[in-house]
Amino acid sequence: MEEKIKALREQMAGEIAQIAGKEDLAAFWQKHLSKNGSIADLMKGLRDVAKEDRPAVGKVINQFKVQVEEQYQQLRETVEAKELEKRNKSEQVDITMPAKRRESGALHPITLIKQEIVDIFAGMGFEVFEGPEIEDDDHNFTRLNIPKNHPARDMQDTFYVGEDIILRTQTSGGQIRVMDMKKPPIKVLVPGRVFRSDYDATHSPMFHQMEGLVVDKNITLCDLQGMLEKFAQQIFDGDVKTRLRPSYFPFTEPSVEVDVSCFKCGGKGCPLCKHTGWIEVLGAGVVHHSVLENCGIDPQVYSGFAFGIGIERIAMLKYGINNMGLLFENDLRFLNQFKGAN
Ligand code: DAH
């Protein structure tokens, strides 16, 4: 038995020297330490040993087994440590490598201005409502006091989708939708895309408007002027003044055009204000009594004002853009200039 153990020990030493990885280690365990391994075989061999010698021989085999197990354990730790080191090396991050550039986007100038306008009016208690882009003739025209064959329809070249169904030419139809849903007090903004068959350096067949509507008791033109002056001062970041010029819109009476004193030259006259000192920024007026009546609101009790802001116009004025096309071409050299502008 002693001989057998000695031979096995030598054999194992040779095998251990060859162990390079996990698989070799597992094979070694299978061959020697498993239930059918060489050490278990030695135990089985005890049967052939004389009865009186068995305890002593059994003890020797057991000691041998413990030694081999310890050796195996050590070997396992070494092999695992080596493999871990190998893995760590292969997964190491080279911090000297140049990083991949991550391009971040920018908000479109139209979005920037839209958000800015909403922020300003939200500060005065306005809510935001959005109406449909495909609109019916009733909301876009008739109930806004522009009946069929009214000459004011010629002010806006309309795209027809079907009979009495159009691409909305103005966000003013949102006023009707809001007043159908809600009774005064009303204070809403209606932002959105609008469409007209019109195309040159300052017009595009699709553009954006922001409608405003206030209806309550005792609302007058003075409220309109005060609110819009506050708006102009905030959006143009300055000490601008406003003035109202008489105008005509079928859904307001009186109707006005709101001008701001030129924020570029301070009113002295420059190319931006065409040397007038004033810049036209929006249309507005006191809501026509017929429009209130069309929505079931009693004009003897309530009054209101409305305004319509051209978002592209504000963006062009504020950012010094001279061609509206730039806002829709999506040229990155143009758009990248608005990074970080919000
Ligand atoms: N809807 C008008 C337009 O597209 C703008 C406008 C003018 C809206 C006066 C209003 C308003 O609400 O009161 O030209």
GROMACS .gro file of C-alpha atoms and ligand atoms in nm:
model
  356
    1MET     CA    1   0.000   0.000   0.000
    2GLU     CA    2   0.284   0.234   0.092
    3GLU     CA    3   0.428   0.165  -0.250
    4LYS     CA    4   0.102   0.244  -0.422
    5ILE     CA    5   0.069   0.571  -0.238
    6LYS     CA    6   0.422   0.670  -0.324
    7ALA     CA    7   0.369   0.593  -0.692
    8LEU     CA    8   0.045   0.788  -0.692
    9ARG     CA    9   0.209   1.083  -0.522
   10GLU     CA   10   0.477   1.097  -0.789
   11GLN     CA   11   0.224   1.068  -1.065
   12MET     CA   12   0.022   1.350  -0.911
   13ALA     CA   13   0.325   1.576  -0.880
   14GLY     CA   14   0.383   1.536  -1.254
   15GLU     CA   15   0.019   1.612  -1.330
   16ILE     CA   16   0.005   1.910  -1.098
   17ALA     CA   17   0.298   2.068  -1.275
   18GLN     CA   18   0.096   2.051  -1.600
   19ILE     CA   19  -0.220   2.214  -1.466
   20ALA     CA   20  -0.276   2.539  -1.654
   21GLY     CA   21  -0.642   2.621  -1.615
   22LYS     CA   22  -0.982   2.538  -1.479
   23GLU     CA   23  -1.038   2.241  -1.711
   24ASP     CA   24  -0.712   2.071  -1.607
   25LEU     CA   25  -0.803   2.129  -1.246
   26ALA     CA   26  -1.145   1.971  -1.289
   27ALA     CA   27  -0.991   1.672  -1.467
   28PHE     CA   28  -0.745   1.627  -1.180
   29TRP     CA   29  -1.027   1.631  -0.926
   30GLN     CA   30  -1.228   1.382  -1.127
   31LYS     CA   31  -0.932   1.150  -1.164
   32HIS     CA   32  -0.818   1.148  -0.802
   33LEU     CA   33  -1.066   1.300  -0.557
   34SER     CA   34  -1.407   1.202  -0.697
   35LYS     CA   35  -1.609   0.900  -0.587
   36ASN     CA   36  -1.449   0.692  -0.856
   37GLY     CA   37  -1.106   0.853  -0.823
   38SER     CA   38  -0.772   0.696  -0.742
   39ILE     CA   39  -0.794   0.771  -0.369
   40ALA     CA   40  -1.137   0.608  -0.347
   41ASP     CA   41  -0.977   0.310  -0.522
   42LEU     CA   42  -0.711   0.295  -0.251
   43MET     CA   43  -0.987   0.284   0.009
   44LYS     CA   44  -1.154   0.000  -0.174
   45GLY     CA   45  -0.817  -0.177  -0.173
   46LEU     CA   46  -0.840  -0.194   0.206
   47ARG     CA   47  -1.046  -0.507   0.164
   48ASP     CA   48  -0.734  -0.697   0.063
   49VAL     CA   49  -0.535  -0.580   0.364
   50ALA     CA   50  -0.509  -0.806   0.666
   51LYS     CA   51  -0.776  -0.720   0.918
   52GLU     CA   52  -0.539  -0.620   1.197
   53ASP     CA   53  -0.348  -0.385   0.968
   54ARG     CA   54  -0.654  -0.211   0.829
   55PRO     CA   55  -0.688   0.072   1.087
   56ALA     CA   56  -0.326   0.175   1.043
   57VAL     CA   57  -0.335   0.155   0.663
   58GLY     CA   58  -0.672   0.331   0.655
   59LYS     CA   59  -0.520   0.612   0.857
   60VAL     CA   60  -0.233   0.647   0.611
   61ILE     CA   61  -0.471   0.664   0.318
   62ASN     CA   62  -0.680   0.923   0.497
   63GLN     CA   63  -0.380   1.139   0.570
   64PHE     CA   64  -0.281   1.112   0.205
   65LYS     CA   65  -0.631   1.213   0.104
   66VAL     CA   66  -0.624   1.520   0.330
   67GLN     CA   67  -0.288   1.624   0.184
   68VAL     CA   68  -0.411   1.589  -0.172
   69GLU     CA   69  -0.724   1.784  -0.090
   70GLU     CA   70  -0.520   2.066   0.058
   71GLN     CA   71  -0.297   2.070  -0.244
   72TYR     CA   72  -0.597   2.075  -0.472
   73GLN     CA   73  -0.746   2.365  -0.275
   74GLN     CA   74  -0.427   2.570  -0.303
   75LEU     CA   75  -0.402   2.493  -0.669
   76ARG     CA   76  -0.758   2.605  -0.720
   77GLU     CA   77  -0.694   2.937  -0.556
   78THR     CA   78  -0.387   2.997  -0.770
   79VAL     CA   79  -0.568   2.905  -1.090
   80GLU     CA   80  -0.867   3.126  -1.006
   81ALA     CA   81  -0.646   3.420  -0.915
   82LYS     CA   82  -0.463   3.384  -1.245
   83GLU     CA   83  -0.786   3.371  -1.444
   84LEU     CA   84  -0.922   3.675  -1.265
   85GLU     CA   85  -0.606   3.867  -1.340
   86LYS     CA   86  -0.631   3.767  -1.704
   87ARG     CA   87  -0.993   3.882  -1.720
   88ASN     CA   88  -0.922   4.211  -1.547
   89LYS     CA   89  -0.645   4.280  -1.794
   90SER     CA   90  -0.864   4.211  -2.094
   91GLU     CA   91  -1.140   4.431  -1.957
   92GLN     CA   92  -0.918   4.717  -1.858
   93VAL     CA   93  -1.025   5.058  -1.987
   94ASP     CA   94  -0.757   5.257  -2.156
   95ILE     CA   95  -0.817   5.599  -2.007
   96THR     CA   96  -0.566   5.757  -2.241
   97MET     CA   97  -0.778   5.670  -2.545
   98PRO     CA   98  -0.953   5.972  -2.704
   99ALA     CA   99  -1.323   5.972  -2.610
  100LYS     CA  100  -1.605   5.935  -2.863
  101ARG     CA  101  -1.767   6.273  -2.919
  102ARG     CA  102  -2.129   6.286  -2.825
  103GLU     CA  103  -2.321   6.538  -3.030
  104SER     CA  104  -2.604   6.695  -2.836
  105GLY     CA  105  -2.895   6.851  -3.018
  106ALA     CA  106  -3.040   7.198  -2.980
  107LEU     CA  107  -3.396   7.315  -2.956
  108HIS     CA  108  -3.525   7.470  -3.277
  109PRO     CA  109  -3.557   7.851  -3.260
  110ILE     CA  110  -3.934   7.820  -3.316
  111THR     CA  111  -3.957   7.589  -3.014
  112LEU     CA  112  -3.742   7.827  -2.811
  113ILE     CA  113  -3.965   8.125  -2.888
  114LYS     CA  114  -4.283   7.925  -2.837
  115GLN     CA  115  -4.163   7.813  -2.494
  116GLU     CA  116  -4.056   8.162  -2.406
  117ILE     CA  117  -4.396   8.309  -2.497
  118VAL     CA  118  -4.576   8.036  -2.303
  119ASP     CA  119  -4.352   8.101  -2.000
  120ILE     CA  120  -4.424   8.473  -2.004
  121PHE     CA  121  -4.801   8.432  -2.026
  122ALA     CA  122  -4.806   8.139  -1.783
  123GLY     CA  123  -4.659   8.387  -1.537
  124MET     CA  124  -4.974   8.597  -1.590
  125GLY     CA  125  -5.202   8.299  -1.526
  126PHE     CA  126  -5.267   8.173  -1.882
  127GLU     CA  127  -5.336   7.808  -1.963
  128VAL     CA  128  -5.236   7.636  -2.288
  129PHE     CA  129  -5.487   7.474  -2.521
  130GLU     CA  130  -5.418   7.310  -2.857
  131GLY     CA  131  -5.670   7.276  -3.138
  132PRO     CA  132  -5.664   7.063  -3.456
  133GLU     CA  133  -5.455   7.154  -3.762
  134ILE     CA  134  -5.725   7.018  -3.993
  135GLU     CA  135  -6.013   7.244  -3.908
  136ASP     CA  136  -6.366   7.305  -4.029
  137ASP     CA  137  -6.480   7.622  -4.198
  138ASP     CA  138  -6.709   7.695  -3.904
  139HIS     CA  139  -6.432   7.727  -3.645
  140ASN     CA  140  -6.173   7.883  -3.872
  141PHE     CA  141  -6.406   8.141  -4.029
  142THR     CA  142  -6.783   8.147  -3.981
  143ARG     CA  143  -6.809   8.160  -3.603
  144LEU     CA  144  -6.520   8.409  -3.596
  145ASN     CA  145  -6.755   8.647  -3.771
  146ILE     CA  146  -6.621   8.571  -4.120
  147PRO     CA  147  -6.925   8.426  -4.302
  148LYS     CA  148  -6.900   8.272  -4.647
  149ASN     CA  149  -6.828   8.529  -4.919
  150HIS     CA  150  -6.699   8.777  -4.661
  151PRO     CA  151  -6.415   8.973  -4.826
  152ALA     CA  152  -6.194   8.906  -4.521
  153ARG     CA  153  -6.156   8.547  -4.638
  154ASP     CA  154  -5.934   8.681  -4.915
  155MET     CA  155  -5.686   8.801  -4.650
  156GLN     CA  156  -5.581   8.438  -4.607
  157ASP     CA  157  -5.521   8.203  -4.900
  158THR     CA  158  -5.673   7.882  -4.778
  159PHE     CA  159  -5.572   7.519  -4.848
  160TYR     CA  160  -5.886   7.308  -4.884
  161VAL     CA  161  -5.885   6.945  -4.774
  162GLY     CA  162  -6.252   6.882  -4.854
  163GLU     CA  163  -6.577   7.068  -4.867
  164ASP     CA  164  -6.573   7.298  -4.565
  165ILE     CA  165  -6.265   7.120  -4.429
  166ILE     CA  166  -5.939   7.313  -4.445
  167LEU     CA  167  -5.588   7.336  -4.307
  168ARG     CA  168  -5.641   7.605  -4.044
  169THR     CA  169  -5.521   7.946  -4.164
  170GLN     CA  170  -5.500   8.088  -3.812
  171THR     CA  171  -5.503   7.971  -3.451
  172SER     CA  172  -5.800   8.202  -3.386
  173GLY     CA  173  -6.036   7.904  -3.430
  174GLY     CA  174  -5.893   7.785  -3.097
  175GLN     CA  175  -6.082   8.075  -2.934
  176ILE     CA  176  -6.412   7.921  -3.043
  177ARG     CA  177  -6.311   7.574  -2.923
  178VAL     CA  178  -6.207   7.711  -2.584
  179MET     CA  179  -6.526   7.915  -2.537
  180ASP     CA  180  -6.737   7.610  -2.633
  181MET     CA  181  -6.569   7.413  -2.358
  182LYS     CA  182  -6.525   7.667  -2.086
  183LYS     CA  183  -6.715   7.962  -1.951
  184PRO     CA  184  -6.546   8.283  -1.824
  185PRO     CA  185  -6.313   8.364  -1.663
  186ILE     CA  186  -6.097   8.247  -1.954
  187LYS     CA  187  -5.727   8.309  -2.000
  188VAL     CA  188  -5.573   8.082  -2.263
  189LEU     CA  189  -5.294   8.054  -2.515
  190VAL     CA  190  -5.338   7.847  -2.829
  191PRO     CA  191  -5.006   7.773  -2.999
  192GLY     CA  192  -4.994   7.586  -3.327
  193ARG     CA  193  -4.905   7.541  -3.692
  194VAL     CA  194  -5.108   7.727  -3.950
  195PHE     CA  195  -5.115   7.704  -4.329
  196ARG     CA  196  -5.159   7.950  -4.611
  197SER     CA  197  -5.080   7.939  -4.979
  198ASP     CA  198  -4.812   8.205  -4.960
  199TYR     CA  199  -4.438   8.183  -5.021
  200ASP     CA  200  -4.157   8.441  -5.023
  201ALA     CA  201  -3.870   8.566  -4.802
  202THR     CA  202  -4.104   8.656  -4.518
  203HIS     CA  203  -4.386   8.406  -4.580
  204SER     CA  204  -4.398   8.028  -4.571
  205PRO     CA  205  -4.695   7.801  -4.654
  206MET     CA  206  -4.664   7.659  -4.302
  207PHE     CA  207  -4.585   7.877  -4.005
  208HIS     CA  208  -4.666   7.909  -3.637
  209GLN     CA  209  -4.897   8.133  -3.438
  210MET     CA  210  -4.980   8.183  -3.075
  211GLU     CA  211  -5.333   8.292  -3.007
  212GLY     CA  212  -5.428   8.454  -2.679
  213LEU     CA  213  -5.777   8.498  -2.537
  214VAL     CA  214  -5.898   8.661  -2.218
  215VAL     CA  215  -6.270   8.676  -2.134
  216ASP     CA  216  -6.409   8.800  -1.805
  217LYS     CA  217  -6.619   9.081  -1.664
  218ASN     CA  218  -6.489   9.434  -1.729
  219ILE     CA  219  -6.207   9.345  -1.968
  220THR     CA  220  -6.106   9.643  -2.181
  221LEU     CA  221  -5.854   9.752  -2.440
  222CYS     CA  222  -5.643   9.890  -2.152
  223ASP     CA  223  -5.598   9.540  -2.011
  224LEU     CA  224  -5.483   9.428  -2.352
  225GLN     CA  225  -5.234   9.711  -2.382
  226GLY     CA  226  -5.092   9.655  -2.033
  227MET     CA  227  -5.050   9.283  -2.077
  228LEU     CA  228  -4.896   9.306  -2.421
  229GLU     CA  229  -4.653   9.574  -2.308
  230LYS     CA  230  -4.534   9.345  -2.029
  231PHE     CA  231  -4.503   9.065  -2.284
  232ALA     CA  232  -4.300   9.282  -2.526
  233GLN     CA  233  -4.065   9.395  -2.252
  234GLN     CA  234  -3.997   9.040  -2.146
  235ILE     CA  235  -3.956   8.882  -2.488
  236PHE     CA  236  -3.730   9.158  -2.622
  237ASP     CA  237  -3.539   9.188  -2.295
  238GLY     CA  238  -3.566   9.556  -2.267
  239ASP     CA  239  -3.728   9.879  -2.195
  240VAL     CA  240  -3.944   9.872  -2.507
  241LYS     CA  241  -4.263  10.073  -2.537
  242THR     CA  242  -4.573   9.965  -2.724
  243ARG     CA  243  -4.824  10.154  -2.931
  244LEU     CA  244  -5.156  10.049  -3.074
  245ARG     CA  245  -5.250  10.132  -3.431
  246PRO     CA  246  -5.606  10.093  -3.558
  247SER     CA  247  -5.651   9.791  -3.780
  248TYR     CA  248  -5.919   9.552  -3.896
  249PHE     CA  249  -5.994   9.192  -3.804
  250PRO     CA  250  -6.350   9.061  -3.837
  251PHE     CA  251  -6.345   8.894  -3.495
  252THR     CA  252  -6.240   9.199  -3.294
  253GLU     CA  253  -6.385   9.546  -3.256
  254PRO     CA  254  -6.191   9.765  -3.217
  255SER     CA  255  -5.896   9.589  -3.380
  256VAL     CA  256  -5.538   9.700  -3.340
  257GLU     CA  257  -5.190   9.630  -3.464
  258VAL     CA  258  -4.937   9.632  -3.180
  259ASP     CA  259  -4.598   9.793  -3.249
  260VAL     CA  260  -4.297   9.792  -3.017
  261SER     CA  261  -4.036  10.065  -3.012
  262CYS     CA  262  -3.730   9.932  -3.193
  263PHE     CA  263  -3.520   9.735  -2.946
  264LYS     CA  264  -3.218   9.761  -3.174
  265CYS     CA  265  -3.186  10.138  -3.210
  266GLY     CA  266  -3.403  10.241  -2.915
  267GLY     CA  267  -3.645  10.417  -3.149
  268LYS     CA  268  -3.396  10.642  -3.331
  269GLY     CA  269  -3.441  10.460  -3.660
  270CYS     CA  270  -3.235  10.178  -3.815
  271PRO     CA  271  -3.266   9.920  -4.095
  272LEU     CA  272  -3.448   9.672  -3.864
  273CYS     CA  273  -3.734   9.917  -3.799
  274LYS     CA  274  -3.709  10.056  -4.152
  275HIS     CA  275  -3.612  10.390  -3.997
  276THR     CA  276  -3.953  10.435  -3.834
  277GLY     CA  277  -3.842  10.359  -3.477
  278TRP     CA  278  -4.130  10.107  -3.447
  279ILE     CA  279  -4.171   9.738  -3.527
  280GLU     CA  280  -4.505   9.569  -3.585
  281VAL     CA  281  -4.529   9.253  -3.377
  282LEU     CA  282  -4.887   9.129  -3.358
  283GLY     CA  283  -5.257   9.176  -3.421
  284ALA     CA  284  -5.513   9.206  -3.144
  285GLY     CA  285  -5.841   9.358  -3.038
  286VAL     CA  286  -6.148   9.349  -2.820
  287VAL     CA  287  -6.345   9.031  -2.892
  288HIS     CA  288  -6.639   9.110  -3.123
  289HIS     CA  289  -6.976   9.069  -2.950
  290SER     CA  290  -7.091   8.834  -3.228
  291VAL     CA  291  -6.803   8.598  -3.152
  292LEU     CA  292  -6.901   8.585  -2.784
  293GLU     CA  293  -7.264   8.528  -2.883
  294ASN     CA  294  -7.162   8.251  -3.123
  295CYS     CA  295  -7.018   8.071  -2.822
  296GLY     CA  296  -7.311   8.129  -2.590
  297ILE     CA  297  -7.139   8.399  -2.383
  298ASP     CA  298  -7.348   8.706  -2.304
  299PRO     CA  299  -7.166   9.018  -2.434
  300GLN     CA  300  -7.374   9.234  -2.198
  301VAL     CA  301  -7.204   9.061  -1.903
  302TYR     CA  302  -6.867   8.961  -2.036
  303SER     CA  303  -6.603   9.116  -2.256
  304GLY     CA  304  -6.262   9.005  -2.367
  305PHE     CA  305  -5.956   9.067  -2.574
  306ALA     CA  306  -5.764   8.846  -2.813
  307PHE     CA  307  -5.431   8.858  -2.986
  308GLY     CA  308  -5.241   8.659  -3.246
  309ILE     CA  309  -4.862   8.642  -3.244
  310GLY     CA  310  -4.658   8.520  -3.541
  311ILE     CA  311  -4.390   8.302  -3.384
  312GLU     CA  312  -4.157   8.313  -3.686
  313ARG     CA  313  -4.183   8.691  -3.689
  314ILE     CA  314  -4.076   8.715  -3.324
  315ALA     CA  315  -3.791   8.466  -3.386
  316MET     CA  316  -3.670   8.660  -3.690
  317LEU     CA  317  -3.677   8.990  -3.503
  318LYS     CA  318  -3.519   8.857  -3.189
  319TYR     CA  319  -3.242   8.655  -3.353
  320GLY     CA  320  -3.183   8.888  -3.651
  321ILE     CA  321  -3.289   8.629  -3.913
  322ASN     CA  322  -3.364   8.789  -4.249
  323ASN     CA  323  -3.498   8.491  -4.443
  324MET     CA  324  -3.782   8.280  -4.311
  325GLY     CA  325  -3.664   7.986  -4.522
  326LEU     CA  326  -3.373   7.937  -4.281
  327LEU     CA  327  -3.621   7.836  -4.014
  328PHE     CA  328  -3.745   7.542  -4.223
  329GLU     CA  329  -3.442   7.421  -4.418
  330ASN     CA  330  -3.291   7.243  -4.115
  331ASP     CA  331  -2.937   7.340  -4.209
  332LEU     CA  332  -2.722   7.237  -3.912
  333ARG     CA  333  -2.488   7.534  -3.959
  334PHE     CA  334  -2.788   7.753  -3.882
  335LEU     CA  335  -2.950   7.537  -3.613
  336ASN     CA  336  -2.626   7.477  -3.420
  337GLN     CA  337  -2.613   7.847  -3.342
  338PHE     CA  338  -2.905   7.799  -3.105
  339LYS     CA  339  -2.728   7.546  -2.887
  340GLY     CA  340  -2.753   7.649  -2.526
  341ALA     CA  341  -2.989   7.934  -2.610
  342ASN     CA  342  -3.258   7.809  -2.371
  343DAH     N1  343  -5.566   8.560  -3.672
  343DAH     C1  344  -5.499   8.681  -3.713
  343DAH     C2  345  -5.407   8.653  -3.829
  343DAH     O1  346  -5.381   8.541  -3.857
  343DAH     C3  347  -5.418   8.737  -3.600
  343DAH     C4  348  -5.506   8.795  -3.492
  343DAH     C5  349  -5.542   8.926  -3.496
  343DAH     C6  350  -5.554   8.715  -3.393
  343DAH     C7  351  -5.622   8.982  -3.401
  343DAH     C8  352  -5.636   8.771  -3.294
  343DAH     C9  353  -5.669   8.905  -3.302
  343DAH     O2  354  -5.685   8.699  -3.194
  343DAH     O3  355  -5.749   8.956  -3.204
  343DAH     O4  356  -5.365   8.742  -3.893
   0.00000   0.00000   0.00000
